[in-house]
PDB file of C-alpha atoms in Angstrom:
ATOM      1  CA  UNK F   1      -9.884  17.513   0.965  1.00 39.00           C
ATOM      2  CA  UNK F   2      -8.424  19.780   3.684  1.00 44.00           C
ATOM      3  CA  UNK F   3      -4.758  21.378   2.554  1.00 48.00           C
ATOM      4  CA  UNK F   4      -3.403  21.443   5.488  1.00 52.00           C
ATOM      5  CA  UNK F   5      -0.549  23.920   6.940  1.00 50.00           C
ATOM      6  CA  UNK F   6       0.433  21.397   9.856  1.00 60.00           C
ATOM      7  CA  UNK F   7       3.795  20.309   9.896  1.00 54.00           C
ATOM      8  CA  UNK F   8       5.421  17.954  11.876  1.00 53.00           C
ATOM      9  CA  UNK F   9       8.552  17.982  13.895  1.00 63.00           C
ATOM     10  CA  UNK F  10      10.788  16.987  11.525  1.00 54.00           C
ATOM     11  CA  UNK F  11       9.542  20.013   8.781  1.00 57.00           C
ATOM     12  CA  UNK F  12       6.983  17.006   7.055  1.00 57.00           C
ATOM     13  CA  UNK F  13       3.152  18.129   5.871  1.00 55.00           C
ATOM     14  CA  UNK F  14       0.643  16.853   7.365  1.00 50.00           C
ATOM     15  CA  UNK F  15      -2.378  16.407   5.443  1.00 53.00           C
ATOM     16  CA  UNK F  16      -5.883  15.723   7.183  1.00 52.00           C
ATOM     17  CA  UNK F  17      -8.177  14.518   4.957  1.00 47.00           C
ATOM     18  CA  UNK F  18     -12.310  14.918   5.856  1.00 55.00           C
ATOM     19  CA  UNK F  19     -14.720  13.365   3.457  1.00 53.00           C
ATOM     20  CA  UNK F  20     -14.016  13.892  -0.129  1.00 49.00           C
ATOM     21  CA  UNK F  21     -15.638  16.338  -2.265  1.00 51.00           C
ATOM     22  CA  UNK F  22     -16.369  14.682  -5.967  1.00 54.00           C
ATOM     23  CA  UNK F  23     -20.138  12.893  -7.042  1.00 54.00           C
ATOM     24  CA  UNK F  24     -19.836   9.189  -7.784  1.00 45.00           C
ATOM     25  CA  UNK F  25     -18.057   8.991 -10.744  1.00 53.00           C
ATOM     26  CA  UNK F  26     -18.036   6.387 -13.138  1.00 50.00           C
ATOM     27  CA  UNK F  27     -14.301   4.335 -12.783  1.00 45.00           C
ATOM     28  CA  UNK F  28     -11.251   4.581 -14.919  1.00 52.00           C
ATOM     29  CA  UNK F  29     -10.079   0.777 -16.147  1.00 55.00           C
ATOM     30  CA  UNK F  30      -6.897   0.129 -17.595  1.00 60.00           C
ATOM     31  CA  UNK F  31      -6.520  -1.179 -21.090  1.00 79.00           C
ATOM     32  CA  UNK F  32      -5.749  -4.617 -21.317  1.00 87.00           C
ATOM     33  CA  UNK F  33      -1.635  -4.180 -22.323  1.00 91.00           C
ATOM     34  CA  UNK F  34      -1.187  -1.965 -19.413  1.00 93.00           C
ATOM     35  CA  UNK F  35      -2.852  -4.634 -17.164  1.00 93.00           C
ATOM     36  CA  UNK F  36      -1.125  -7.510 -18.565  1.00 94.00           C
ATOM     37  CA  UNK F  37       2.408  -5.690 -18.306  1.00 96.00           C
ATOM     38  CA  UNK F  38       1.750  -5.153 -14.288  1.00 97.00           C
ATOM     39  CA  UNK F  39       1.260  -9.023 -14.415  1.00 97.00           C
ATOM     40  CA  UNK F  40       3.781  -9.999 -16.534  1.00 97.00           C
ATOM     41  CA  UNK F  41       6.195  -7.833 -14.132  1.00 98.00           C
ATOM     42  CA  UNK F  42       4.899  -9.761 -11.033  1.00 98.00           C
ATOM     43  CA  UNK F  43       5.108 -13.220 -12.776  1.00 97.00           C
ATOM     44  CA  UNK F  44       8.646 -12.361 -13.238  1.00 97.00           C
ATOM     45  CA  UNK F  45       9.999 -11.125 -10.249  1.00 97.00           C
ATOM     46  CA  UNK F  46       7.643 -12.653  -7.811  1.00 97.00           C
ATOM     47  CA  UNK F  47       5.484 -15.347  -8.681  1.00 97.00           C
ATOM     48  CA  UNK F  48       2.007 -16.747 -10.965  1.00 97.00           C
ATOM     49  CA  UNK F  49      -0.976 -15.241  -9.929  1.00 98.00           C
ATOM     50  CA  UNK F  50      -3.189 -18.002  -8.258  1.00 97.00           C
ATOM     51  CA  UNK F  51      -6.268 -15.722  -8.045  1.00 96.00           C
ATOM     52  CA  UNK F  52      -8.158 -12.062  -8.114  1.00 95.00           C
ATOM     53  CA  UNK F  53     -10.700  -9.982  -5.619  1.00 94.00           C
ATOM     54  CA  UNK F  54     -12.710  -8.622  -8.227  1.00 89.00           C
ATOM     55  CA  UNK F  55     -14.021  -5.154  -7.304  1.00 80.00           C
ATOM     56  CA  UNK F  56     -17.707  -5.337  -8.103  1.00 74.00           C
ATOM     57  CA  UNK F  57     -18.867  -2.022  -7.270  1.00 62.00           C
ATOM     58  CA  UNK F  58     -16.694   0.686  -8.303  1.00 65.00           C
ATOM     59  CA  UNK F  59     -15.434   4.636  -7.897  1.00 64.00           C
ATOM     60  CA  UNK F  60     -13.591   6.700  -9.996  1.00 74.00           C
ATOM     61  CA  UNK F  61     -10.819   3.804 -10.174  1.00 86.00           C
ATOM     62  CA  UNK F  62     -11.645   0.041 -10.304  1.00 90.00           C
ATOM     63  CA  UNK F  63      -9.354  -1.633  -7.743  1.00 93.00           C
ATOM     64  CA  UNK F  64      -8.739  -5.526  -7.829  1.00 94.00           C
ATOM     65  CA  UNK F  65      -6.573  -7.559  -5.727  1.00 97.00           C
ATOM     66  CA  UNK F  66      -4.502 -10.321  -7.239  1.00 98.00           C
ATOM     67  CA  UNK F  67      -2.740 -12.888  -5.001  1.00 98.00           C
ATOM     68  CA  UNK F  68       0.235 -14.698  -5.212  1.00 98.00           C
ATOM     69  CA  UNK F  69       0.359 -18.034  -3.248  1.00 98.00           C
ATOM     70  CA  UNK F  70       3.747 -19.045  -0.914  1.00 98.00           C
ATOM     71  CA  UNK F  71       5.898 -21.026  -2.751  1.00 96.00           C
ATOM     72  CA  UNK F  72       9.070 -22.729  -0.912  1.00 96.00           C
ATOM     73  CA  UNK F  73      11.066 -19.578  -2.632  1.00 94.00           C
ATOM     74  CA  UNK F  74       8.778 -17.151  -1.199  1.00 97.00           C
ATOM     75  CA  UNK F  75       7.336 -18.354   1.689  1.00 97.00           C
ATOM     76  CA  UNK F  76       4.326 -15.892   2.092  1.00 98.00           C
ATOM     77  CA  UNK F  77       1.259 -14.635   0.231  1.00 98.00           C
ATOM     78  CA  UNK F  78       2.048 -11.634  -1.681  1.00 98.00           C
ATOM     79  CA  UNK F  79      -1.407  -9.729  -2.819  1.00 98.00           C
ATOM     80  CA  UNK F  80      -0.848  -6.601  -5.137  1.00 98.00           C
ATOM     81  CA  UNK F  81      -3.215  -4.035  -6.473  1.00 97.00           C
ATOM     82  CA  UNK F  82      -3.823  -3.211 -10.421  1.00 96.00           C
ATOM     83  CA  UNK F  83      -6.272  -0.451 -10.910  1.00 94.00           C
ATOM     84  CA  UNK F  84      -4.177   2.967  -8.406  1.00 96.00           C
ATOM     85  CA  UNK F  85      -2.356   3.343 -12.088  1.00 96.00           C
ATOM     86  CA  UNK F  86      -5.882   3.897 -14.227  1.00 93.00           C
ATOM     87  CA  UNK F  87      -4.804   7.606 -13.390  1.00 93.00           C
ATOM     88  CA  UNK F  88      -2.307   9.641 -12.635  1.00 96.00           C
ATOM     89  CA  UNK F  89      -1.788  11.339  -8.886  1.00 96.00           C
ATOM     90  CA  UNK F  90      -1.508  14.757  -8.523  1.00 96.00           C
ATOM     91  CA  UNK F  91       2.444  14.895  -7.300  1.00 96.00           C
ATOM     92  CA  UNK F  92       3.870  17.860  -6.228  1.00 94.00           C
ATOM     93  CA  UNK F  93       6.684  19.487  -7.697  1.00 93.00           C
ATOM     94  CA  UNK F  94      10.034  17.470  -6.944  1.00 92.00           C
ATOM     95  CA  UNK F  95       8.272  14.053  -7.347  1.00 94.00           C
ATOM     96  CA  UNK F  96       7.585  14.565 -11.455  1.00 93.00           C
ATOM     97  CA  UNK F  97       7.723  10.899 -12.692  1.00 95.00           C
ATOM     98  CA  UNK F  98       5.827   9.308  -9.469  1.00 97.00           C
ATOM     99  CA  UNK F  99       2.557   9.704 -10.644  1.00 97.00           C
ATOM    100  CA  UNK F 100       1.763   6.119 -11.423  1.00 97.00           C
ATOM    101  CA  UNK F 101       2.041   3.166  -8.672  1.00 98.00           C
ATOM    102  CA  UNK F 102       0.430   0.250  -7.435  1.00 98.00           C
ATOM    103  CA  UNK F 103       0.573  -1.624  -3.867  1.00 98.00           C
ATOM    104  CA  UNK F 104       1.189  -4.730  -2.468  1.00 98.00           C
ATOM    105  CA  UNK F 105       1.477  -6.545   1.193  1.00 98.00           C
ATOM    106  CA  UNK F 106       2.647  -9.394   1.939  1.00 98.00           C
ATOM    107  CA  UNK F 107       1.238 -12.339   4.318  1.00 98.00           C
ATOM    108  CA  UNK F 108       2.252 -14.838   6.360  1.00 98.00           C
ATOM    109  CA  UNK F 109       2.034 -18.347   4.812  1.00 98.00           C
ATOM    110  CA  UNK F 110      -0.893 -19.338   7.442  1.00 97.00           C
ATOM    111  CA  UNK F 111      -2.880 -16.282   6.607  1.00 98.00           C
ATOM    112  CA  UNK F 112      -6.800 -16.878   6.189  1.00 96.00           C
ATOM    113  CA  UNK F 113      -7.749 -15.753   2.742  1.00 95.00           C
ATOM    114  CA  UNK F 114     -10.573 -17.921   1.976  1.00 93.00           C
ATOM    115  CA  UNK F 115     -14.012 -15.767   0.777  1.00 91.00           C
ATOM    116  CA  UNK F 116     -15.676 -17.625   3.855  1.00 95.00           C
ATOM    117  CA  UNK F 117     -12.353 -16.185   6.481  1.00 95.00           C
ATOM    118  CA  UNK F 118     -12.480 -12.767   4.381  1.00 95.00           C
ATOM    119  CA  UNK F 119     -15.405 -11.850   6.210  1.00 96.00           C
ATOM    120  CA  UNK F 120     -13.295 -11.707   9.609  1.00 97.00           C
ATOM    121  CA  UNK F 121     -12.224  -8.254   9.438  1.00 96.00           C
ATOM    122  CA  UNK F 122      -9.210  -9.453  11.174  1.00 97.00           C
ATOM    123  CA  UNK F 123      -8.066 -11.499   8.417  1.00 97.00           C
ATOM    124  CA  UNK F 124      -9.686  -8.782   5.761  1.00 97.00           C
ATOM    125  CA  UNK F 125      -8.102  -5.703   7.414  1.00 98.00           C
ATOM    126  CA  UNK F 126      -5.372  -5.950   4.222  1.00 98.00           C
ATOM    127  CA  UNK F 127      -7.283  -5.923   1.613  1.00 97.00           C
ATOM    128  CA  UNK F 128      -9.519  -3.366   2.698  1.00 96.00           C
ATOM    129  CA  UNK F 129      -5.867  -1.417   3.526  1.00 98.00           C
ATOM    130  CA  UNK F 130      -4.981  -2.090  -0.140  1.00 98.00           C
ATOM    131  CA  UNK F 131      -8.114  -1.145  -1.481  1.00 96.00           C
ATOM    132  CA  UNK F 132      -8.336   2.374   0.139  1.00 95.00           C
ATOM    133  CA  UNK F 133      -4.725   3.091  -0.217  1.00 97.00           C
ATOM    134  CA  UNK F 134      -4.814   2.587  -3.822  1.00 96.00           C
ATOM    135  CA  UNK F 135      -8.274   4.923  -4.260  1.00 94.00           C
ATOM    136  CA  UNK F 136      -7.091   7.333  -2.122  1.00 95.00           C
ATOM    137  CA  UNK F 137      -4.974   9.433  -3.835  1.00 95.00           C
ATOM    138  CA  UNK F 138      -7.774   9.815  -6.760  1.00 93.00           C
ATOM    139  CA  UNK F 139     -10.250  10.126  -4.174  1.00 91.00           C
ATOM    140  CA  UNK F 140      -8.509  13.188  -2.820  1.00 91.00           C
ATOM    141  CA  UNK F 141      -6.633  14.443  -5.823  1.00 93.00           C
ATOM    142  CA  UNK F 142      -3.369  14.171  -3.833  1.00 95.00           C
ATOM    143  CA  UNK F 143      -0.951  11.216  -4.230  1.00 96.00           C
ATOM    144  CA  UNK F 144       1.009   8.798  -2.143  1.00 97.00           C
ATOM    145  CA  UNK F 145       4.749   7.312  -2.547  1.00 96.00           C
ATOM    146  CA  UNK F 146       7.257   6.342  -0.635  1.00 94.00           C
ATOM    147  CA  UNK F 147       7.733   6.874   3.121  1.00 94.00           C
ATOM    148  CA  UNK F 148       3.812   8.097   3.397  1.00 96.00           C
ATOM    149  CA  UNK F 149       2.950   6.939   6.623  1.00 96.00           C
ATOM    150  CA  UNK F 150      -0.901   6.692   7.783  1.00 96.00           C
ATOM    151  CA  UNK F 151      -2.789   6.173  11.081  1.00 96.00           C
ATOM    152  CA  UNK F 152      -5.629   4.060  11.358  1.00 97.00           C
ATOM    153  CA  UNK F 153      -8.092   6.826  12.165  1.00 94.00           C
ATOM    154  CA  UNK F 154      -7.740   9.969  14.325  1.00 89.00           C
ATOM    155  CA  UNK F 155      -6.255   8.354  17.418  1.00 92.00           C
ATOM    156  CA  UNK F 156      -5.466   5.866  15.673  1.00 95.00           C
ATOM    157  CA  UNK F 157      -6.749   2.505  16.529  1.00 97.00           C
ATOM    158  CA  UNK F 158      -5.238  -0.852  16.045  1.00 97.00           C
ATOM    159  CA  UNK F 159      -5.545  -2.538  12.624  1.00 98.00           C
ATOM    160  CA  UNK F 160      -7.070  -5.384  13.877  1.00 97.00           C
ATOM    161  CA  UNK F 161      -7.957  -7.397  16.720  1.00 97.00           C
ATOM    162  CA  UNK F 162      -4.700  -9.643  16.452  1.00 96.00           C
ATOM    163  CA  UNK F 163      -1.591  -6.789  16.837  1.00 97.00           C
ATOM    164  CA  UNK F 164      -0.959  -3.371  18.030  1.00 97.00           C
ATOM    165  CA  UNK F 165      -0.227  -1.678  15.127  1.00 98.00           C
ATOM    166  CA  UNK F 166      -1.908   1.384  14.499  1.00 98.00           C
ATOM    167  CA  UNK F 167      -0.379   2.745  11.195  1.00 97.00           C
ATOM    168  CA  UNK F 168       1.436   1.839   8.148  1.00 98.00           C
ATOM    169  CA  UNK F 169       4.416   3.476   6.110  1.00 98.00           C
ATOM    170  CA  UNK F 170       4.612   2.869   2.600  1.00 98.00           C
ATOM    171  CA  UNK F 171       8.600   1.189   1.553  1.00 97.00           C
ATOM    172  CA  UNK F 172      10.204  -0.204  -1.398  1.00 96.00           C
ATOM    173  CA  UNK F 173       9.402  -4.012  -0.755  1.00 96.00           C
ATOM    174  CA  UNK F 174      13.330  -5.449   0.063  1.00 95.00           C
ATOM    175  CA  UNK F 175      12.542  -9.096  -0.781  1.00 95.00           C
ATOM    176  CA  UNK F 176      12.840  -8.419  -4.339  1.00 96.00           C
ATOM    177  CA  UNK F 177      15.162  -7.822  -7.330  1.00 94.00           C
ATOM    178  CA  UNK F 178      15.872  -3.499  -7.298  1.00 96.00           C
ATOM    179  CA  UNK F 179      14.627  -4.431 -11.002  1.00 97.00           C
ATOM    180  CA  UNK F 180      11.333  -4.727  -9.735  1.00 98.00           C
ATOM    181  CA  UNK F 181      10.727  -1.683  -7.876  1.00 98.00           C
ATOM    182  CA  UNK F 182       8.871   0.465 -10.906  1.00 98.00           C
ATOM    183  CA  UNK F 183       7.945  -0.875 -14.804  1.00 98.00           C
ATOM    184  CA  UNK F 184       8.402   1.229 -17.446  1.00 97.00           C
ATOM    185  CA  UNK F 185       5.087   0.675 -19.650  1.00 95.00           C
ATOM    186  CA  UNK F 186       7.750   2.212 -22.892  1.00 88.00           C
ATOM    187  CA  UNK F 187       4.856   4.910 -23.063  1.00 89.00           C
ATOM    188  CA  UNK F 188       6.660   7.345 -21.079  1.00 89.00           C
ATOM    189  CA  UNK F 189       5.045   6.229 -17.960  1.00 95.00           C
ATOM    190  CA  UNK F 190       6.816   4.152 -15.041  1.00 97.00           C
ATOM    191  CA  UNK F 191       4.441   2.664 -12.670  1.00 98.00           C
ATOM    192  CA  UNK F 192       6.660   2.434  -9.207  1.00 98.00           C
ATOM    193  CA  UNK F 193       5.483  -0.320  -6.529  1.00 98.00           C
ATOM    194  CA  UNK F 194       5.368   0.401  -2.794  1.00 98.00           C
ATOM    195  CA  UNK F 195       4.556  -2.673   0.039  1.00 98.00           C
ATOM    196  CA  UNK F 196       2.539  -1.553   2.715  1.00 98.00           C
ATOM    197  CA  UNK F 197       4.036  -2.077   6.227  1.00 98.00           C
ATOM    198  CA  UNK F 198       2.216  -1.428   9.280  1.00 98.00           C
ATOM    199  CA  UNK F 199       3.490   0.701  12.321  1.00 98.00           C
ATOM    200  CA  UNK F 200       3.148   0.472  15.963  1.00 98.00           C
ATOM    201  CA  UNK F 201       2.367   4.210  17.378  1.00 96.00           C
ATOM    202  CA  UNK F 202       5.903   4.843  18.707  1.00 97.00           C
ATOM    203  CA  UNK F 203       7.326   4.250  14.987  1.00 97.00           C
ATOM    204  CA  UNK F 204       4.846   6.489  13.917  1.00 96.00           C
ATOM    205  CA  UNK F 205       5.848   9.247  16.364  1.00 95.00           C
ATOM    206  CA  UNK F 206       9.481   8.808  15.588  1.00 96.00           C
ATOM    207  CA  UNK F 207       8.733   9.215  12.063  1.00 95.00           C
ATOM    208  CA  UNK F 208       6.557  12.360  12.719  1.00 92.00           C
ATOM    209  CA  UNK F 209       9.099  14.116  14.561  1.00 94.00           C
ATOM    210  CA  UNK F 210      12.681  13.062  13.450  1.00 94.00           C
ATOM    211  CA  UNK F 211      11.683  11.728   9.723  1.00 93.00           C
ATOM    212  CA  UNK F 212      11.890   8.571   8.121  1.00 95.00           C
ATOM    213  CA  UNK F 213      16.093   7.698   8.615  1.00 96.00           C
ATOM    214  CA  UNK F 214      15.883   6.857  12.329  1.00 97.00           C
ATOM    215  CA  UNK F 215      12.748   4.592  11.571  1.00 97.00           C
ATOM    216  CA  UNK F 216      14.179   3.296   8.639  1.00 97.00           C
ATOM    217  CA  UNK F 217      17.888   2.704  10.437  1.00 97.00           C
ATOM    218  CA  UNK F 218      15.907   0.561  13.575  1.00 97.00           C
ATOM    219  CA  UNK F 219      14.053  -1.276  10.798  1.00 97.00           C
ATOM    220  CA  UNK F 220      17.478  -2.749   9.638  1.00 96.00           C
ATOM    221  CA  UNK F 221      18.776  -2.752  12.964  1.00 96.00           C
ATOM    222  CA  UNK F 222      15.880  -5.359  13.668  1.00 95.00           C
ATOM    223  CA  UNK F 223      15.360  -6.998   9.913  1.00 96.00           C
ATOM    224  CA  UNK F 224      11.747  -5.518   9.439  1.00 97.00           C
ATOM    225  CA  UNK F 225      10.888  -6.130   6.037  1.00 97.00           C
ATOM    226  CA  UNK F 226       7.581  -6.017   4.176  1.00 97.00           C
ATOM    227  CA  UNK F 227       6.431  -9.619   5.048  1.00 98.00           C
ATOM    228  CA  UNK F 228       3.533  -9.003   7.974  1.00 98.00           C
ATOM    229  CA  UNK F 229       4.683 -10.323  11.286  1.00 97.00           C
ATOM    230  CA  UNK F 230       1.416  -9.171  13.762  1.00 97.00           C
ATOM    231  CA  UNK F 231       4.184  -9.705  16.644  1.00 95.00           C
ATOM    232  CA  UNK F 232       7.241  -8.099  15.574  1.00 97.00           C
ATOM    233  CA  UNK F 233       8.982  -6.447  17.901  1.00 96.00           C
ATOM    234  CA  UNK F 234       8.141  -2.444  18.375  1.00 97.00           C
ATOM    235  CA  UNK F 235      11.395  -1.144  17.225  1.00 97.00           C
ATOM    236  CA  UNK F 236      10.841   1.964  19.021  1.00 94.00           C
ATOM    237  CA  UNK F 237      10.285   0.414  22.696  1.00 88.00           C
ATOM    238  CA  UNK F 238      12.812  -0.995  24.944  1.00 74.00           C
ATOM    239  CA  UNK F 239      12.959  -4.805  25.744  1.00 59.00           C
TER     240      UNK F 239
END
């Protein structure tokens, strides 16, 4: 991992991360209670679990990716990670109590998530996203919370085929109870839950260079939420 000294505009690091430094290591797994209580707290406050992406070959963490199918309520797929809170991150000082989380994105209700589609990398693109995200952090011995924002490479490159995003931000999901935004596993530990949302450049700019209010204040200006929309509107271009 390179520590980098680059800030941004608006005073943020910026971390650039080259390939990682550890051996294969055998993964970390979760015991059973701690993996049931992440499901229990999504049965609850978002819906059953219809089915999992096992991991098959894993690194230092074993990732899966459990999906939740649209129900009239929630009209979208929501898929969430268990496996980024085997381990701890390495949070800075300031963010003591962040050092567990898990991820989720949510889909449109027309998404493609049959194995057979899966193997369109524009209807993979987020699980692969969830997958990484949730390794990386143990991968790099860093960590990742909210308002982290990464590009799709270095330019960054649209996420797919289908939109122009280039980048995501992680957010506190809004369609959801506040209740659900982090478990407390009565250990201690509090697991907190970020959605992934993806960026077009400009919001990514803006964010570098003026830091996350203005982003966040156009995302509420225009009602973007964590629920995918390849199309929305780039809240950071006129028209």
């Amino acid at each position: 991992m390179s520590k980098s000294t680059e800030y941004s505009e608006s005073g943020s690091p910026i971390y650039r991360y080259r390939d990682r430094q550890h051996e294969w290591r055998s993964p970390e797994y979760g015991e059973e209670e701690w993996i049931e209580k992440i499901e229990d707290h999504m049965r609850q406050h978002i819906g059953e679990i219809d089915s999992v992406f096992h991991e098959i070959l894993s690194d230092v963490v074993h990732i899966d990716v459990n999906v939740i199918k649209p129900t009239p309520e929630r009209n979208y797929y929501t898929l969430f990670t268990t496996g980024m809170s085997f381990m701890p991150m390495n949070t800075p000082e300031g963010a003591e109590g962040y050092e567990y989380a898990e991820l989720m994105i949510c889909l449109p209700p027309d998404w493609r998530i049959s194995q057979e589609d899966l193997q369109n990398p524009d209807h993979y693109w987020p699980i692969r996203w969830l997958k990484m995200l949730a390794r990386f952090p143990h991968d790099y011995d860093t960590w990742l919370g909210w308002e982290h924002t990464m590009p799709n490479g270095d330019p960054a490159e649209p996420l797919s085929q289908q939109t122009g995003m280039s980048g995501i931000i992680l957010l506190p999901p809004l369609e959801v109870n506040e209740d659900f935004l982090s478990l407390d596993m009565e250990d201690g530990r509090t697991v907190h839950f970020y959605a992934i949302v993806p960026l077009y450049s400009e919001e990514m700019d803006l964010k570098l260079k003026h830091g996350s209010d203005p982003l966040l204040d156009k995302f509420e200006e225009y009602g973007i939420n964590e629920i995918l929309d390849l199309n929305r509107r780039n809240t950071c271009k006129a028209g």
